[in-house]
Amino acid sequence: PYSQTIYAEIINTITGCFGTSELTLTVSNTSVNNIVLPAACDDGGNEDGFYQFNLNDANAEIFNGLPNGLNISFYETYNDALLEQNKLNPSFTNTIPYSQVIYARIENGNNCYGISEVLLTVKELPDIESTETVYYCLNKSPYFITLNAGVRNNSSDNYTYNWSTGENTNTIQINQLGTYTVTVTNNTNNGCSKNKTITVESSNIATLKEINITDGAQNNIIT
C-alpha cells in the first residue's frame, strides 16, 4: 500500500484525560524520467574535468510525458532531494570531475511527485600541447621541415585535423617562417576540439666566436 493511517494518543498524567489524533502517511507511486544531460567538452580553460552546466537544460526531458503544473529543483545527493535541503543553483559546476550523478526533485504543489537521476558528463579534449616553437635553419633553405599536430596517448587516426594552410593531415611540410595553427578534433563519439599554435622561428648556422687554448705541456686543452 502507498497510504497508511496511524494514530497518536496524548494522555494527561495528572487527570488521566486523553485525546487521539489520526496521521495519514502517503508514499508517491509516480515515476519520473532518469536522464543524461548532453555531454560538455572540457573547454573551461583548465582541462580539469569540471564544467558549468545549466541544469534547466534537463527540464524538458524530465517533464516529457508528465502532467502540467509540476515544479523541479536540483540536489547533489539523493538524501538532500528527499529532505529538500542544500538546493542547487541551476548554474552548477560538477564537484566530481568528468562524470557525476545529481538528483532532480519533481513536486506537484508541495507533494513529492518523484526524484530523477541526472547524469552530468564532461569529455576530455585532445591531448596536445597548446603552443610549440620550432626552429628553421636558414642555411638549409628551401629544405622542408615537418610540423606535427602532436597527439599524445592515442592513435592519430582517431582525430581529424584542420591546418591554417588548408591541409588536413596529422603532419605538414613547410619551409617558411611564421605562425601555423591546427584544430584537432576527436572523430569518435567524443567530438571535442582543441587548437594548437606552432611558431616557426629562424636559426642561422652556428659560428665560432672564441677559441681558448690551455697549454699544459703534455696535456693541452682547447675549448
PDB file of C-alpha atoms in Angstrom:
ATOM      1  CA  PRO A   1       0.000   0.000   0.000  1.00  0.00           C
ATOM      2  CA  TYR A   2       1.053   3.582  -0.665  1.00  0.00           C
ATOM      3  CA  SER A   3      -1.068   5.084   2.131  1.00  0.00           C
ATOM      4  CA  GLN A   4      -1.411   4.188   5.809  1.00  0.00           C
ATOM      5  CA  THR A   5      -3.143   5.792   8.782  1.00  0.00           C
ATOM      6  CA  ILE A   6      -1.522   5.713  12.201  1.00  0.00           C
ATOM      7  CA  TYR A   7      -2.878   7.052  15.486  1.00  0.00           C
ATOM      8  CA  ALA A   8      -1.431   9.156  18.247  1.00  0.00           C
ATOM      9  CA  GLU A   9      -2.806   9.261  21.798  1.00  0.00           C
ATOM     10  CA  ILE A  10      -1.975  12.032  24.239  1.00  0.00           C
ATOM     11  CA  ILE A  11      -2.637  11.410  27.974  1.00  0.00           C
ATOM     12  CA  ASN A  12      -2.618  13.931  30.790  1.00  0.00           C
ATOM     13  CA  THR A  13      -0.757  12.069  33.523  1.00  0.00           C
ATOM     14  CA  ILE A  14      -2.406  14.136  36.283  1.00  0.00           C
ATOM     15  CA  THR A  15      -6.059  13.967  35.283  1.00  0.00           C
ATOM     16  CA  GLY A  16      -5.981  10.843  33.166  1.00  0.00           C
ATOM     17  CA  CYS A  17      -7.778  12.618  30.343  1.00  0.00           C
ATOM     18  CA  PHE A  18      -6.637  11.789  26.826  1.00  0.00           C
ATOM     19  CA  GLY A  19      -7.194  12.670  23.226  1.00  0.00           C
ATOM     20  CA  THR A  20      -6.444  10.874  19.950  1.00  0.00           C
ATOM     21  CA  SER A  21      -5.342  12.032  16.544  1.00  0.00           C
ATOM     22  CA  GLU A  22      -5.034  10.412  13.122  1.00  0.00           C
ATOM     23  CA  LEU A  23      -1.931  10.788  10.925  1.00  0.00           C
ATOM     24  CA  THR A  24      -2.047   9.606   7.321  1.00  0.00           C
ATOM     25  CA  LEU A  25       1.269   8.629   5.688  1.00  0.00           C
ATOM     26  CA  THR A  26       1.314   8.625   1.898  1.00  0.00           C
ATOM     27  CA  VAL A  27       4.106   7.499  -0.433  1.00  0.00           C
ATOM     28  CA  SER A  28       4.054   8.702  -4.036  1.00  0.00           C
ATOM     29  CA  ASN A  29       3.777   5.845  -6.527  1.00  0.00           C
ATOM     30  CA  THR A  30       4.546   8.042  -9.537  1.00  0.00           C
ATOM     31  CA  SER A  31       7.768   7.744 -11.536  1.00  0.00           C
ATOM     32  CA  VAL A  32       9.900  10.272 -13.414  1.00  0.00           C
ATOM     33  CA  ASN A  33      12.493  10.002 -16.138  1.00  0.00           C
ATOM     34  CA  ASN A  34      16.190   9.485 -15.385  1.00  0.00           C
ATOM     35  CA  ILE A  35      18.119  11.452 -17.982  1.00  0.00           C
ATOM     36  CA  VAL A  36      21.597  12.076 -19.350  1.00  0.00           C
ATOM     37  CA  LEU A  37      22.314  15.760 -19.862  1.00  0.00           C
ATOM     38  CA  PRO A  38      24.185  16.424 -23.158  1.00  0.00           C
ATOM     39  CA  ALA A  39      27.893  15.918 -22.512  1.00  0.00           C
ATOM     40  CA  ALA A  40      30.115  19.002 -22.447  1.00  0.00           C
ATOM     41  CA  CYS A  41      33.663  19.388 -23.757  1.00  0.00           C
ATOM     42  CA  ASP A  42      36.184  20.346 -21.077  1.00  0.00           C
ATOM     43  CA  ASP A  43      36.808  23.760 -22.619  1.00  0.00           C
ATOM     44  CA  GLY A  44      36.630  25.896 -19.478  1.00  0.00           C
ATOM     45  CA  GLY A  45      40.346  26.660 -19.734  1.00  0.00           C
ATOM     46  CA  ASN A  46      41.841  24.320 -17.125  1.00  0.00           C
ATOM     47  CA  GLU A  47      41.069  20.883 -18.651  1.00  0.00           C
ATOM     48  CA  ASP A  48      40.319  19.502 -15.192  1.00  0.00           C
ATOM     49  CA  GLY A  49      37.046  17.676 -15.784  1.00  0.00           C
ATOM     50  CA  PHE A  50      34.847  20.466 -14.387  1.00  0.00           C
ATOM     51  CA  TYR A  51      32.231  22.394 -16.362  1.00  0.00           C
ATOM     52  CA  GLN A  52      29.478  24.855 -15.531  1.00  0.00           C
ATOM     53  CA  PHE A  53      26.176  23.229 -16.556  1.00  0.00           C
ATOM     54  CA  ASN A  54      22.770  24.849 -16.898  1.00  0.00           C
ATOM     55  CA  LEU A  55      20.637  22.308 -15.064  1.00  0.00           C
ATOM     56  CA  ASN A  56      17.455  23.775 -16.532  1.00  0.00           C
ATOM     57  CA  ASP A  57      18.519  22.160 -19.822  1.00  0.00           C
ATOM     58  CA  ALA A  58      17.254  18.916 -18.262  1.00  0.00           C
ATOM     59  CA  ASN A  59      13.730  20.188 -17.596  1.00  0.00           C
ATOM     60  CA  ALA A  60      12.124  19.409 -20.943  1.00  0.00           C
ATOM     61  CA  GLU A  61      13.288  15.783 -20.954  1.00  0.00           C
ATOM     62  CA  ILE A  62      12.353  15.227 -17.295  1.00  0.00           C
ATOM     63  CA  PHE A  63       8.867  16.677 -17.789  1.00  0.00           C
ATOM     64  CA  ASN A  64       8.287  14.696 -21.010  1.00  0.00           C
ATOM     65  CA  GLY A  65       5.112  12.655 -20.552  1.00  0.00           C
ATOM     66  CA  LEU A  66       4.311  14.122 -17.129  1.00  0.00           C
ATOM     67  CA  PRO A  67       1.262  16.272 -16.301  1.00  0.00           C
ATOM     68  CA  ASN A  68       1.467  20.059 -16.415  1.00  0.00           C
ATOM     69  CA  GLY A  69       1.976  22.241 -13.380  1.00  0.00           C
ATOM     70  CA  LEU A  70       4.926  20.391 -11.827  1.00  0.00           C
ATOM     71  CA  ASN A  71       7.911  22.126 -10.231  1.00  0.00           C
ATOM     72  CA  ILE A  72      11.524  20.970 -10.286  1.00  0.00           C
ATOM     73  CA  SER A  73      14.572  21.559  -8.078  1.00  0.00           C
ATOM     74  CA  PHE A  74      18.049  20.011  -8.118  1.00  0.00           C
ATOM     75  CA  TYR A  75      20.176  18.470  -5.359  1.00  0.00           C
ATOM     76  CA  GLU A  76      23.655  16.994  -5.195  1.00  0.00           C
ATOM     77  CA  THR A  77      22.643  13.864  -3.244  1.00  0.00           C
ATOM     78  CA  TYR A  78      19.548  11.679  -3.083  1.00  0.00           C
ATOM     79  CA  ASN A  79      19.215  12.339   0.650  1.00  0.00           C
ATOM     80  CA  ASP A  80      19.240  16.103   0.051  1.00  0.00           C
ATOM     81  CA  ALA A  81      16.468  15.642  -2.513  1.00  0.00           C
ATOM     82  CA  LEU A  82      14.389  13.639  -0.015  1.00  0.00           C
ATOM     83  CA  LEU A  83      14.831  16.211   2.744  1.00  0.00           C
ATOM     84  CA  GLU A  84      14.708  19.248   0.417  1.00  0.00           C
ATOM     85  CA  GLN A  85      17.967  20.662   1.734  1.00  0.00           C
ATOM     86  CA  ASN A  86      21.028  22.242   0.025  1.00  0.00           C
ATOM     87  CA  LYS A  87      19.128  23.084  -3.146  1.00  0.00           C
ATOM     88  CA  LEU A  88      21.452  23.659  -6.122  1.00  0.00           C
ATOM     89  CA  ASN A  89      21.631  26.763  -8.260  1.00  0.00           C
ATOM     90  CA  PRO A  90      20.627  25.915 -11.878  1.00  0.00           C
ATOM     91  CA  SER A  91      24.088  27.196 -12.914  1.00  0.00           C
ATOM     92  CA  PHE A  92      26.033  24.296 -11.401  1.00  0.00           C
ATOM     93  CA  THR A  93      29.657  23.210 -11.765  1.00  0.00           C
ATOM     94  CA  ASN A  94      30.092  19.496 -11.140  1.00  0.00           C
ATOM     95  CA  THR A  95      32.047  18.617  -7.987  1.00  0.00           C
ATOM     96  CA  ILE A  96      33.211  15.195  -9.234  1.00  0.00           C
ATOM     97  CA  PRO A  97      35.377  15.501 -12.374  1.00  0.00           C
ATOM     98  CA  TYR A  98      34.216  14.104 -15.717  1.00  0.00           C
ATOM     99  CA  SER A  99      31.128  12.185 -14.502  1.00  0.00           C
ATOM    100  CA  GLN A 100      28.617  12.865 -11.729  1.00  0.00           C
ATOM    101  CA  VAL A 101      25.001  11.991 -10.924  1.00  0.00           C
ATOM    102  CA  ILE A 102      22.820  14.637  -9.296  1.00  0.00           C
ATOM    103  CA  TYR A 103      19.100  14.462  -8.439  1.00  0.00           C
ATOM    104  CA  ALA A 104      16.033  16.391  -9.582  1.00  0.00           C
ATOM    105  CA  ARG A 105      13.040  16.538  -7.238  1.00  0.00           C
ATOM    106  CA  ILE A 106       9.709  16.960  -9.034  1.00  0.00           C
ATOM    107  CA  GLU A 107       6.785  18.256  -7.000  1.00  0.00           C
ATOM    108  CA  ASN A 108       3.060  18.721  -7.515  1.00  0.00           C
ATOM    109  CA  GLY A 109       2.380  21.688  -5.282  1.00  0.00           C
ATOM    110  CA  ASN A 110       4.303  20.727  -2.133  1.00  0.00           C
ATOM    111  CA  ASN A 111       3.825  16.996  -2.674  1.00  0.00           C
ATOM    112  CA  CYS A 112       6.758  14.982  -3.990  1.00  0.00           C
ATOM    113  CA  TYR A 113       5.960  13.588  -7.420  1.00  0.00           C
ATOM    114  CA  GLY A 114       9.268  11.777  -7.895  1.00  0.00           C
ATOM    115  CA  ILE A 115      13.064  12.035  -7.865  1.00  0.00           C
ATOM    116  CA  SER A 116      15.040  11.730 -11.089  1.00  0.00           C
ATOM    117  CA  GLU A 117      18.717  10.956 -11.641  1.00  0.00           C
ATOM    118  CA  VAL A 118      20.562  13.419 -13.895  1.00  0.00           C
ATOM    119  CA  LEU A 119      23.938  12.325 -15.300  1.00  0.00           C
ATOM    120  CA  LEU A 120      26.481  15.073 -15.966  1.00  0.00           C
ATOM    121  CA  THR A 121      29.422  14.209 -18.236  1.00  0.00           C
ATOM    122  CA  VAL A 122      32.494  16.245 -19.164  1.00  0.00           C
ATOM    123  CA  LYS A 123      34.513  14.997 -22.154  1.00  0.00           C
ATOM    124  CA  GLU A 124      38.282  15.319 -22.388  1.00  0.00           C
ATOM    125  CA  LEU A 125      39.868  17.472 -25.087  1.00  0.00           C
ATOM    126  CA  PRO A 126      42.504  16.022 -27.445  1.00  0.00           C
ATOM    127  CA  ASP A 127      45.773  15.536 -25.566  1.00  0.00           C
ATOM    128  CA  ILE A 128      48.014  18.041 -27.337  1.00  0.00           C
ATOM    129  CA  GLU A 129      50.159  20.991 -26.327  1.00  0.00           C
ATOM    130  CA  SER A 130      48.539  24.374 -26.972  1.00  0.00           C
ATOM    131  CA  THR A 131      51.742  26.012 -28.213  1.00  0.00           C
ATOM    132  CA  GLU A 132      55.081  24.922 -29.656  1.00  0.00           C
ATOM    133  CA  THR A 133      58.146  26.703 -31.050  1.00  0.00           C
ATOM    134  CA  VAL A 134      60.110  25.137 -33.916  1.00  0.00           C
ATOM    135  CA  TYR A 135      63.384  26.440 -35.384  1.00  0.00           C
ATOM    136  CA  TYR A 136      64.155  26.500 -39.092  1.00  0.00           C
ATOM    137  CA  CYS A 137      67.815  26.573 -40.179  1.00  0.00           C
ATOM    138  CA  LEU A 138      68.081  29.336 -42.753  1.00  0.00           C
ATOM    139  CA  ASN A 139      71.245  27.882 -44.269  1.00  0.00           C
ATOM    140  CA  LYS A 140      69.196  24.817 -45.303  1.00  0.00           C
ATOM    141  CA  SER A 141      66.515  26.817 -47.153  1.00  0.00           C
ATOM    142  CA  PRO A 142      64.448  25.823 -49.135  1.00  0.00           C
ATOM    143  CA  TYR A 143      64.681  22.488 -47.281  1.00  0.00           C
ATOM    144  CA  PHE A 144      61.302  21.402 -45.821  1.00  0.00           C
ATOM    145  CA  ILE A 145      60.696  20.520 -42.159  1.00  0.00           C
ATOM    146  CA  THR A 146      57.753  18.668 -40.607  1.00  0.00           C
ATOM    147  CA  LEU A 147      55.174  20.186 -38.279  1.00  0.00           C
ATOM    148  CA  ASN A 148      53.215  17.680 -36.192  1.00  0.00           C
ATOM    149  CA  ALA A 149      49.840  18.155 -34.508  1.00  0.00           C
ATOM    150  CA  GLY A 150      51.360  16.140 -31.677  1.00  0.00           C
ATOM    151  CA  VAL A 151      48.512  13.924 -30.427  1.00  0.00           C
ATOM    152  CA  ARG A 152      49.660  12.039 -27.318  1.00  0.00           C
ATOM    153  CA  ASN A 153      48.424   8.837 -25.661  1.00  0.00           C
ATOM    154  CA  ASN A 154      46.184   7.899 -28.571  1.00  0.00           C
ATOM    155  CA  SER A 155      46.253   6.946 -32.229  1.00  0.00           C
ATOM    156  CA  SER A 156      46.449   9.931 -34.583  1.00  0.00           C
ATOM    157  CA  ASP A 157      43.887   8.123 -36.771  1.00  0.00           C
ATOM    158  CA  ASN A 158      41.195   8.861 -34.157  1.00  0.00           C
ATOM    159  CA  TYR A 159      41.327  12.572 -34.936  1.00  0.00           C
ATOM    160  CA  THR A 160      40.726  14.976 -37.787  1.00  0.00           C
ATOM    161  CA  TYR A 161      42.983  17.965 -38.488  1.00  0.00           C
ATOM    162  CA  ASN A 162      42.384  21.406 -39.922  1.00  0.00           C
ATOM    163  CA  TRP A 163      45.560  23.432 -40.517  1.00  0.00           C
ATOM    164  CA  SER A 164      45.727  27.146 -41.266  1.00  0.00           C
ATOM    165  CA  THR A 165      47.406  26.109 -44.534  1.00  0.00           C
ATOM    166  CA  GLY A 166      44.243  24.271 -45.586  1.00  0.00           C
ATOM    167  CA  GLU A 167      45.768  20.807 -45.128  1.00  0.00           C
ATOM    168  CA  ASN A 168      44.018  18.089 -43.129  1.00  0.00           C
ATOM    169  CA  THR A 169      46.728  15.582 -42.212  1.00  0.00           C
ATOM    170  CA  ASN A 170      48.433  14.856 -38.901  1.00  0.00           C
ATOM    171  CA  THR A 171      51.687  16.394 -40.196  1.00  0.00           C
ATOM    172  CA  ILE A 172      52.510  19.044 -42.788  1.00  0.00           C
ATOM    173  CA  GLN A 173      55.698  20.075 -44.600  1.00  0.00           C
ATOM    174  CA  ILE A 174      56.755  23.745 -44.511  1.00  0.00           C
ATOM    175  CA  ASN A 175      59.803  25.832 -45.463  1.00  0.00           C
ATOM    176  CA  GLN A 176      58.590  29.296 -44.455  1.00  0.00           C
ATOM    177  CA  LEU A 177      58.879  31.134 -41.148  1.00  0.00           C
ATOM    178  CA  GLY A 178      55.654  32.176 -39.455  1.00  0.00           C
ATOM    179  CA  THR A 179      52.801  31.035 -37.244  1.00  0.00           C
ATOM    180  CA  TYR A 180      50.806  27.907 -38.066  1.00  0.00           C
ATOM    181  CA  THR A 181      47.645  26.726 -36.318  1.00  0.00           C
ATOM    182  CA  VAL A 182      45.854  23.386 -36.321  1.00  0.00           C
ATOM    183  CA  THR A 183      42.473  22.386 -34.908  1.00  0.00           C
ATOM    184  CA  VAL A 184      42.471  18.788 -33.694  1.00  0.00           C
ATOM    185  CA  THR A 185      39.054  17.130 -33.325  1.00  0.00           C
ATOM    186  CA  ASN A 186      38.256  13.755 -31.822  1.00  0.00           C
ATOM    187  CA  ASN A 187      36.313  11.955 -34.561  1.00  0.00           C
ATOM    188  CA  THR A 188      34.892   9.302 -32.225  1.00  0.00           C
ATOM    189  CA  ASN A 189      31.675   9.996 -30.297  1.00  0.00           C
ATOM    190  CA  ASN A 190      33.668  12.485 -28.210  1.00  0.00           C
ATOM    191  CA  GLY A 191      33.678  15.233 -30.849  1.00  0.00           C
ATOM    192  CA  CYS A 192      35.746  17.713 -28.820  1.00  0.00           C
ATOM    193  CA  SER A 193      38.328  20.024 -30.428  1.00  0.00           C
ATOM    194  CA  LYS A 194      41.479  21.809 -29.315  1.00  0.00           C
ATOM    195  CA  ASN A 195      43.708  24.333 -31.084  1.00  0.00           C
ATOM    196  CA  LYS A 196      47.488  24.254 -31.297  1.00  0.00           C
ATOM    197  CA  THR A 197      49.712  27.148 -32.404  1.00  0.00           C
ATOM    198  CA  ILE A 198      53.183  26.402 -33.802  1.00  0.00           C
ATOM    199  CA  THR A 199      55.613  29.289 -34.207  1.00  0.00           C
ATOM    200  CA  VAL A 200      58.438  28.689 -36.698  1.00  0.00           C
ATOM    201  CA  GLU A 201      61.432  30.905 -35.957  1.00  0.00           C
ATOM    202  CA  SER A 202      64.733  31.310 -37.785  1.00  0.00           C
ATOM    203  CA  SER A 203      68.051  29.800 -36.791  1.00  0.00           C
ATOM    204  CA  ASN A 204      71.286  30.582 -38.644  1.00  0.00           C
ATOM    205  CA  ILE A 205      74.310  28.351 -38.944  1.00  0.00           C
ATOM    206  CA  ALA A 206      76.437  28.358 -35.798  1.00  0.00           C
ATOM    207  CA  THR A 207      79.601  30.472 -35.845  1.00  0.00           C
ATOM    208  CA  LEU A 208      82.701  30.226 -33.663  1.00  0.00           C
ATOM    209  CA  LYS A 209      83.351  33.393 -31.660  1.00  0.00           C
ATOM    210  CA  GLU A 210      86.305  32.399 -29.495  1.00  0.00           C
ATOM    211  CA  ILE A 211      88.807  29.576 -29.109  1.00  0.00           C
ATOM    212  CA  ASN A 212      90.591  29.141 -25.772  1.00  0.00           C
ATOM    213  CA  ILE A 213      93.817  27.123 -25.560  1.00  0.00           C
ATOM    214  CA  THR A 214      95.359  25.975 -22.295  1.00  0.00           C
ATOM    215  CA  ASP A 215      98.958  24.837 -22.831  1.00  0.00           C
ATOM    216  CA  GLY A 216      99.740  22.200 -20.267  1.00  0.00           C
ATOM    217  CA  ALA A 217     102.825  20.741 -21.973  1.00  0.00           C
ATOM    218  CA  GLN A 218     101.798  17.093 -22.275  1.00  0.00           C
ATOM    219  CA  ASN A 219      98.010  17.585 -21.921  1.00  0.00           C
ATOM    220  CA  ASN A 220      96.689  20.605 -23.788  1.00  0.00           C
ATOM    221  CA  ILE A 221      93.051  21.769 -23.647  1.00  0.00           C
ATOM    222  CA  ILE A 222      91.245  23.518 -26.474  1.00  0.00           C
ATOM    223  CA  THR A 223      87.753  24.969 -25.761  1.00  0.00           C
TER     224      THR A 223
END
